[in-house]
PDB file of C-alpha atoms in Angstrom:
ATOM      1  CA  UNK A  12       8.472   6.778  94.012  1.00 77.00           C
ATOM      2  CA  UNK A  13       8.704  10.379  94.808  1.00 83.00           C
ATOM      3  CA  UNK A  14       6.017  13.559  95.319  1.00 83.00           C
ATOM      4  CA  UNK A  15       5.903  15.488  92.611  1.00 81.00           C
ATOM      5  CA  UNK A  16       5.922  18.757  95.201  1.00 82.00           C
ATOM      6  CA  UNK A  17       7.914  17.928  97.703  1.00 85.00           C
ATOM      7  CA  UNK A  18      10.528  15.639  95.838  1.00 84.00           C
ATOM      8  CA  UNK A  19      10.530  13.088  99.550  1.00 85.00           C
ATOM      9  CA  UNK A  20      10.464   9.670  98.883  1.00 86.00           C
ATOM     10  CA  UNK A  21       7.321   7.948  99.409  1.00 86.00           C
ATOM     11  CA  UNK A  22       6.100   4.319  99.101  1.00 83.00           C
ATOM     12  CA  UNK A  23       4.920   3.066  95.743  1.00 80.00           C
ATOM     13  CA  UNK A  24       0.848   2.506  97.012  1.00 78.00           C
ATOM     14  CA  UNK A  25       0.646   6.069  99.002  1.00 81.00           C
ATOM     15  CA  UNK A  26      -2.338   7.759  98.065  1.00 81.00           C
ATOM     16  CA  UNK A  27      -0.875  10.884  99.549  1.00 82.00           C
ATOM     17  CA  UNK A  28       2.441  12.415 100.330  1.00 84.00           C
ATOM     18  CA  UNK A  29       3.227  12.012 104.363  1.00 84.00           C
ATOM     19  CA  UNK A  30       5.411  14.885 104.613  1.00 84.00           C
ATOM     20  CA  UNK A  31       3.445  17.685 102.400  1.00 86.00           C
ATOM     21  CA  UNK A  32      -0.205  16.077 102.624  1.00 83.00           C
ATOM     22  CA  UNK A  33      -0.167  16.303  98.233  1.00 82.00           C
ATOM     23  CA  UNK A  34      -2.103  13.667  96.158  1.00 81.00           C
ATOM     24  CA  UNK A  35       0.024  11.381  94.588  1.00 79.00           C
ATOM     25  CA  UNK A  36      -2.048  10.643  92.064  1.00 73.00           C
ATOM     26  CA  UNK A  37      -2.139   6.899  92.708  1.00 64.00           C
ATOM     27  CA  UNK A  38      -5.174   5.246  92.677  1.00 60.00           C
ATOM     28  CA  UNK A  39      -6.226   1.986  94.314  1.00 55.00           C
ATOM     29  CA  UNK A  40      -7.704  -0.298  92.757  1.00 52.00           C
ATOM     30  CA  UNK A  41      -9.798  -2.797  94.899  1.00 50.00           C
ATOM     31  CA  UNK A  42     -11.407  -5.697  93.699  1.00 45.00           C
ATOM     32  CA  UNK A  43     -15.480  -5.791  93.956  1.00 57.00           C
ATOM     33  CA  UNK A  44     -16.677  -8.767  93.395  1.00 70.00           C
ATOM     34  CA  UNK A  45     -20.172  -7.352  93.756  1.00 74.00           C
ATOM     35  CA  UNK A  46     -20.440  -5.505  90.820  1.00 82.00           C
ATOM     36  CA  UNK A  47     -18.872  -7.969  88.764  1.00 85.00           C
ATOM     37  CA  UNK A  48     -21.503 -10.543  89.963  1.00 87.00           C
ATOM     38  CA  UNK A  49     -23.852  -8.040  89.219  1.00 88.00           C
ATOM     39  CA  UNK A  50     -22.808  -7.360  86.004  1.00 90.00           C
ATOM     40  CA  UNK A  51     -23.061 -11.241  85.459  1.00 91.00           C
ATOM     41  CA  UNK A  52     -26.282 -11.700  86.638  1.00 91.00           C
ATOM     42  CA  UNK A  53     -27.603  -8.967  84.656  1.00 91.00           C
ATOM     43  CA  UNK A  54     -26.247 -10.153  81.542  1.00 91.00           C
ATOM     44  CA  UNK A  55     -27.726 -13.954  82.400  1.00 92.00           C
ATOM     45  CA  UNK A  56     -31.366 -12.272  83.020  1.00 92.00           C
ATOM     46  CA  UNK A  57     -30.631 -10.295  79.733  1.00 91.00           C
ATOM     47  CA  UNK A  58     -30.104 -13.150  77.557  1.00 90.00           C
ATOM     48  CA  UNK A  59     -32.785 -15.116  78.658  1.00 92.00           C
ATOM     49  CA  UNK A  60     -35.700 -12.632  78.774  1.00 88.00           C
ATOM     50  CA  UNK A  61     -34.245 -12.355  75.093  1.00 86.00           C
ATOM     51  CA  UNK A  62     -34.589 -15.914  74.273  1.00 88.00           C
ATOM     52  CA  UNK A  63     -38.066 -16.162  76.241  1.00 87.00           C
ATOM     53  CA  UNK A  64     -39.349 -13.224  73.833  1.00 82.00           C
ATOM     54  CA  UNK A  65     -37.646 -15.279  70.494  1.00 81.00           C
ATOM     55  CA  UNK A  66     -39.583 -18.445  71.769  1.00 83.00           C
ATOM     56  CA  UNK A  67     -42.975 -16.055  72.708  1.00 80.00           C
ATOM     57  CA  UNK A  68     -42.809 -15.105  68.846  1.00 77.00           C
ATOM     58  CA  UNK A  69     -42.223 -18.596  67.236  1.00 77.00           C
ATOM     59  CA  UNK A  70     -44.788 -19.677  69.422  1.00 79.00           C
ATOM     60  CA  UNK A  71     -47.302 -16.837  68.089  1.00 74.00           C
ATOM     61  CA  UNK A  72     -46.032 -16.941  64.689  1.00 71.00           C
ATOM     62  CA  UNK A  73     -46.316 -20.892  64.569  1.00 73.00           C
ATOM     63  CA  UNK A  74     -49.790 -20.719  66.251  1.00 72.00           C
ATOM     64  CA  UNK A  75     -51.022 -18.175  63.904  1.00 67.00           C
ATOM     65  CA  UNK A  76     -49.616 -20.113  61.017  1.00 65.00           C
ATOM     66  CA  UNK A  77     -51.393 -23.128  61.457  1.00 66.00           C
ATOM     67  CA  UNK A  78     -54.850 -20.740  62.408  1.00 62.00           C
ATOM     68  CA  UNK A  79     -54.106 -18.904  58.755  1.00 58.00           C
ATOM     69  CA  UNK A  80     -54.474 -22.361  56.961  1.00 59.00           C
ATOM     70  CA  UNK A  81     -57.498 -23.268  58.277  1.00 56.00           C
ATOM     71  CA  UNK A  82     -59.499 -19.217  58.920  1.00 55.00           C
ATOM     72  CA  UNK A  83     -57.196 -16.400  58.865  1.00 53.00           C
ATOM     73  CA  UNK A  84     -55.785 -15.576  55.687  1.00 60.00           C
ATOM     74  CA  UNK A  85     -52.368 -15.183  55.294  1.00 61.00           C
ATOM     75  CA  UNK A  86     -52.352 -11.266  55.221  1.00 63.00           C
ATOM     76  CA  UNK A  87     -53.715 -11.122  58.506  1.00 62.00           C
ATOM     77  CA  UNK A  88     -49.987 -12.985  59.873  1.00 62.00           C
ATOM     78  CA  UNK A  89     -48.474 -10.803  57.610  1.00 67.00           C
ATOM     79  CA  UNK A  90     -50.002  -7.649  59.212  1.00 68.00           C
ATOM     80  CA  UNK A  91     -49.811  -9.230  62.810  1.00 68.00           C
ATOM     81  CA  UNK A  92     -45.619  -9.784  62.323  1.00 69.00           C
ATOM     82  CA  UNK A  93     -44.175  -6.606  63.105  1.00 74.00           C
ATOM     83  CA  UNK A  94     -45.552  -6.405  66.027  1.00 70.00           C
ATOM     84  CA  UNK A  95     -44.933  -9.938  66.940  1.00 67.00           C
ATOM     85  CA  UNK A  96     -41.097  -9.105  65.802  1.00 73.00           C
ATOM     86  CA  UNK A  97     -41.256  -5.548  67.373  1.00 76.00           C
ATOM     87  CA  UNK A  98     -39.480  -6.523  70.631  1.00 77.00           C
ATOM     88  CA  UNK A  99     -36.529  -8.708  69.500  1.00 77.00           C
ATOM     89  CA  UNK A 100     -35.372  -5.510  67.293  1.00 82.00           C
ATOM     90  CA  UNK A 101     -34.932  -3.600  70.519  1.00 82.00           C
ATOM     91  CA  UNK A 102     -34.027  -6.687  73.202  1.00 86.00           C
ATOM     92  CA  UNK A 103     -31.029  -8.225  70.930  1.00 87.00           C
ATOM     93  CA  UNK A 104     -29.031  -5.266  70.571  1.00 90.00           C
ATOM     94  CA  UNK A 105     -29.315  -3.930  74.194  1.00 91.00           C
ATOM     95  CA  UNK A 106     -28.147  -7.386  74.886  1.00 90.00           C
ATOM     96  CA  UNK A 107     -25.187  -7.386  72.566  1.00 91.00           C
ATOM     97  CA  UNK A 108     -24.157  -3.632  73.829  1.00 92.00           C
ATOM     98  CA  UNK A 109     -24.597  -5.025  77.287  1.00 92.00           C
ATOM     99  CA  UNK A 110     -22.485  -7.695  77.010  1.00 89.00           C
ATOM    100  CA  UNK A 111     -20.384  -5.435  74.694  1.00 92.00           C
ATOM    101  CA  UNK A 112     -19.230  -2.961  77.651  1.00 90.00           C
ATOM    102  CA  UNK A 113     -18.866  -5.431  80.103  1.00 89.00           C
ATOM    103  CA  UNK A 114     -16.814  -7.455  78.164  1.00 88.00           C
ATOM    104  CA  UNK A 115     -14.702  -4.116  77.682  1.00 88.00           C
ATOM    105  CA  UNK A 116     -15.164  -3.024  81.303  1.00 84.00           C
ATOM    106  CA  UNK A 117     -16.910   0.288  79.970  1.00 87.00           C
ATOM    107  CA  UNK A 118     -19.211   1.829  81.981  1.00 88.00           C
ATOM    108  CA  UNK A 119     -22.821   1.873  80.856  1.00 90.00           C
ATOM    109  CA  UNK A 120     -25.196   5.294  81.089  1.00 90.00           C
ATOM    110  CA  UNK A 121     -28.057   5.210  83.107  1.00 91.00           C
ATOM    111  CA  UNK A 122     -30.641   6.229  80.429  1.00 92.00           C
ATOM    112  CA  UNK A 123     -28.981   2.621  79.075  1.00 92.00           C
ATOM    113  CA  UNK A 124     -29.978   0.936  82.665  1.00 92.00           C
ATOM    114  CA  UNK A 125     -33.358   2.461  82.741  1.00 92.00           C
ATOM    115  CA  UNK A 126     -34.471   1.676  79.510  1.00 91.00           C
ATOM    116  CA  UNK A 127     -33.223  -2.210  80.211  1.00 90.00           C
ATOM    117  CA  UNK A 128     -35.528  -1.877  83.331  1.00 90.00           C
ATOM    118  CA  UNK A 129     -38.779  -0.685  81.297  1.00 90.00           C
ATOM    119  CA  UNK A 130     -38.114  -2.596  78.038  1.00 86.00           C
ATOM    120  CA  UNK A 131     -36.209  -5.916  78.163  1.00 86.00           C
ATOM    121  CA  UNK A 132     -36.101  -7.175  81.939  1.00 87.00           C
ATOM    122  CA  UNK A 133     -36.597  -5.351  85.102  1.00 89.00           C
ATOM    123  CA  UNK A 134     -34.553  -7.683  86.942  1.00 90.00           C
ATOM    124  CA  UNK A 135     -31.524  -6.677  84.274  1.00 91.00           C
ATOM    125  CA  UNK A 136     -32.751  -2.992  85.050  1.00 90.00           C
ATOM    126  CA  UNK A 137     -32.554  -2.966  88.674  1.00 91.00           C
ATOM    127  CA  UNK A 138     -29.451  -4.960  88.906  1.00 90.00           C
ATOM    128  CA  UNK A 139     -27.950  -2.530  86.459  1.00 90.00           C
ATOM    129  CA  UNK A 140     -28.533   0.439  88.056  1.00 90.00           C
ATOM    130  CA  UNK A 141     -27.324  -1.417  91.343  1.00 89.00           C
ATOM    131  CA  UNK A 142     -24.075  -1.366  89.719  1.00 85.00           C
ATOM    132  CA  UNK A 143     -22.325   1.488  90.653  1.00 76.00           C
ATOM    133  CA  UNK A 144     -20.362   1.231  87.453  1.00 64.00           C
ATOM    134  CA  UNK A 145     -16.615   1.290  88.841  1.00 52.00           C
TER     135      UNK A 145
END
């Protein structure tokens, strides 16, 4: 490889030309095992705060099912539903677009990480915003 100022030949990894000090424009890449462990961890905590919420709701939804038959009437589980459904409409697709750009190796915005932290799992949140996204 050569500079691209000074035309003197320079090894293939240099970072910078030894003769003129220029950039070479080559970039390192170093493996972090961290952050993909991170990542990995974050999408483990992700999935299964997602399935704990699924199994919170069919546990709800069954127990207010078999209330309905005997005192409630079946508006009242229709009512109640929404909200008992409410947090799997936001908690599957973060998961999916989690898993989505770290599948891709995309980095993921922080309003992204903090709202994983407040809304799905703050474990996911934390480890999320540990990841310095590289």
């Amino acid at each position: 490889m050569y500079c691209s100022k000074c035309g003197a030949e320079i090894n293939d990894e240099a970072v910078i030309c030894p003769k003129c000090g220029c950039e070479t424009g080559y970039k390192k890449k170093s493996v972090d095992n961290t952050n993909e462990t991170l990542r990995m961890v974050a999408k483990i905590f992700m999935l299964i705060s997602t399935i704990a919420i699924g199994f919170l709701f069919f546990i709800l939804f069954m127990s207010i099912s078999i209330a309905s038959s005997n005192r409630i009437h079946i508006e009242g589980v229709v009512m109640i539903l929404p909200i008992l459904v409410s947090p799997l409409a936001w908690c599957i697709p973060m998961t999916v677009h989690y898993w989505k750009k770290v599948g891709r190796n995309e980095p993921v915005s922080t309003a992204f990480k903090v709202c994983t932290l407040i809304f799905v799992n703050p474990i996911s949140g934390i480890l999320m915003l540990c990841d310095n996204g590289d």
